[in-house]
XYZ file of C-alpha atoms in Angstrom:
123
model
C 12.244 3.308 4.425
C 14.281 0.103 4.782
C 11.167 -2.076 4.679
C 10.662 -1.060 0.962
C 13.869 -2.594 0.003
C 12.991 -5.642 -1.992
C 13.566 -9.154 -0.318
C 16.774 -10.485 -2.165
C 15.646 -14.145 -1.312
C 12.110 -13.704 -2.757
C 11.719 -16.314 -5.662
C 9.785 -14.757 -8.524
C 9.973 -18.189 -10.304
C 7.842 -19.714 -7.472
C 5.526 -16.931 -7.645
C 4.970 -16.642 -11.450
C 1.160 -16.088 -11.150
C 1.748 -13.073 -8.943
C 4.370 -11.784 -11.413
C 2.059 -12.194 -14.453
C -0.863 -10.297 -12.780
C 1.447 -7.328 -11.619
C 3.129 -7.294 -15.085
C -0.210 -7.087 -16.716
C -0.920 -3.949 -14.865
C 2.412 -2.164 -15.502
C 1.501 1.293 -16.866
C -2.044 1.001 -15.840
C -1.995 1.373 -12.139
C -0.480 3.378 -9.114
C 0.541 1.677 -5.996
C 0.382 3.940 -2.787
C 1.949 2.389 0.268
C 1.964 3.508 3.867
C 4.240 1.953 6.481
C 7.037 2.500 8.874
C 10.355 0.701 9.628
C 9.285 0.458 13.337
C 6.322 -1.691 12.304
C 6.521 -5.438 12.442
C 3.788 -6.001 9.998
C 5.479 -3.710 7.672
C 8.828 -5.420 8.113
C 7.111 -8.605 7.480
C 5.015 -7.911 4.426
C 6.707 -5.041 2.424
C 9.969 -6.558 1.423
C 8.258 -9.354 -0.503
C 5.836 -7.046 -1.925
C 8.446 -4.740 -3.100
C 10.507 -7.633 -4.548
C 7.360 -8.642 -6.531
C 6.873 -5.267 -7.997
C 10.532 -5.103 -8.958
C 10.254 -8.564 -10.559
C 7.309 -7.508 -12.461
C 9.049 -4.401 -13.649
C 6.990 -1.748 -12.047
C 8.492 1.747 -12.658
C 9.346 3.693 -9.645
C 6.955 6.481 -10.953
C 4.004 4.238 -10.455
C 4.912 3.781 -6.611
C 4.217 6.397 -3.991
C 5.636 5.412 -0.479
C 4.440 7.305 2.623
C 6.055 6.911 5.971
C 4.023 7.318 9.016
C 4.980 7.789 12.764
C 3.919 5.785 15.672
C 0.553 7.658 15.806
C 0.169 6.706 12.228
C 0.282 10.186 10.947
C 1.872 11.062 7.762
C 1.443 12.175 4.212
C -2.232 11.665 2.705
C -3.247 9.478 5.869
C -6.628 11.262 6.199
C -7.138 11.625 2.333
C -6.962 7.648 2.172
C -8.463 6.946 5.464
C -5.292 5.038 6.475
C -5.460 3.693 9.992
C -3.601 0.295 9.767
C -0.001 -0.269 8.604
C 0.956 -1.518 6.108
C -1.736 -0.205 3.895
C -1.357 -0.525 0.010
C -3.751 1.169 -2.161
C -3.874 0.253 -5.837
C -5.493 2.862 -8.234
C -6.539 2.670 -11.776
C -7.003 6.313 -12.802
C -9.117 7.926 -9.982
C -10.557 4.316 -8.854
C -9.439 2.372 -6.026
C -9.236 -1.279 -7.230
C -7.399 -2.788 -4.299
C -6.606 -2.080 -0.604
C -4.325 -4.424 1.526
C -4.460 -3.386 5.235
C -2.075 -4.729 7.803
C -2.688 -8.445 7.280
C -4.835 -10.644 5.191
C -5.522 -14.254 4.684
C -2.582 -14.199 2.171
C 0.510 -12.256 1.421
C 0.426 -8.595 0.326
C 1.663 -9.450 -3.178
C -0.691 -12.414 -3.762
C -3.718 -10.240 -2.430
C -2.874 -7.300 -4.646
C -2.420 -9.662 -7.645
C -5.858 -11.213 -7.021
C -7.433 -7.910 -6.991
C -5.754 -6.915 -10.116
C -7.079 -10.001 -11.822
C -10.603 -9.293 -10.424
C -10.586 -5.555 -11.632
C -9.524 -6.463 -15.137
C -7.660 -3.221 -15.891
C -4.940 -4.895 -17.685
C -3.498 -3.182 -20.709
């Protein structure tokens, strides 16, 4: 999906607290992301989120991306109860520690970083 391409203009230096939180979880958590290029919310939220993951050094094998169709059908949609996109689920082992759905009161990367800090699963 094109929406998973990191935003080249996202300024990691201006978001150091987000990068620090995501870096602390490197190797500890898995990111599962549902979205689609046709989705406006995905086009808005995901490039910055993926820029944050890239800046924090999150390895590709820690990220699973699932593309859905316009009916929001796709891989693992039922298993993870995905009805809104984008949906980002962060897991530590078998435990879900964060879920960003469609929109929140802050950006996806800030929301996830805050949940990572709250979960205290850092290495």
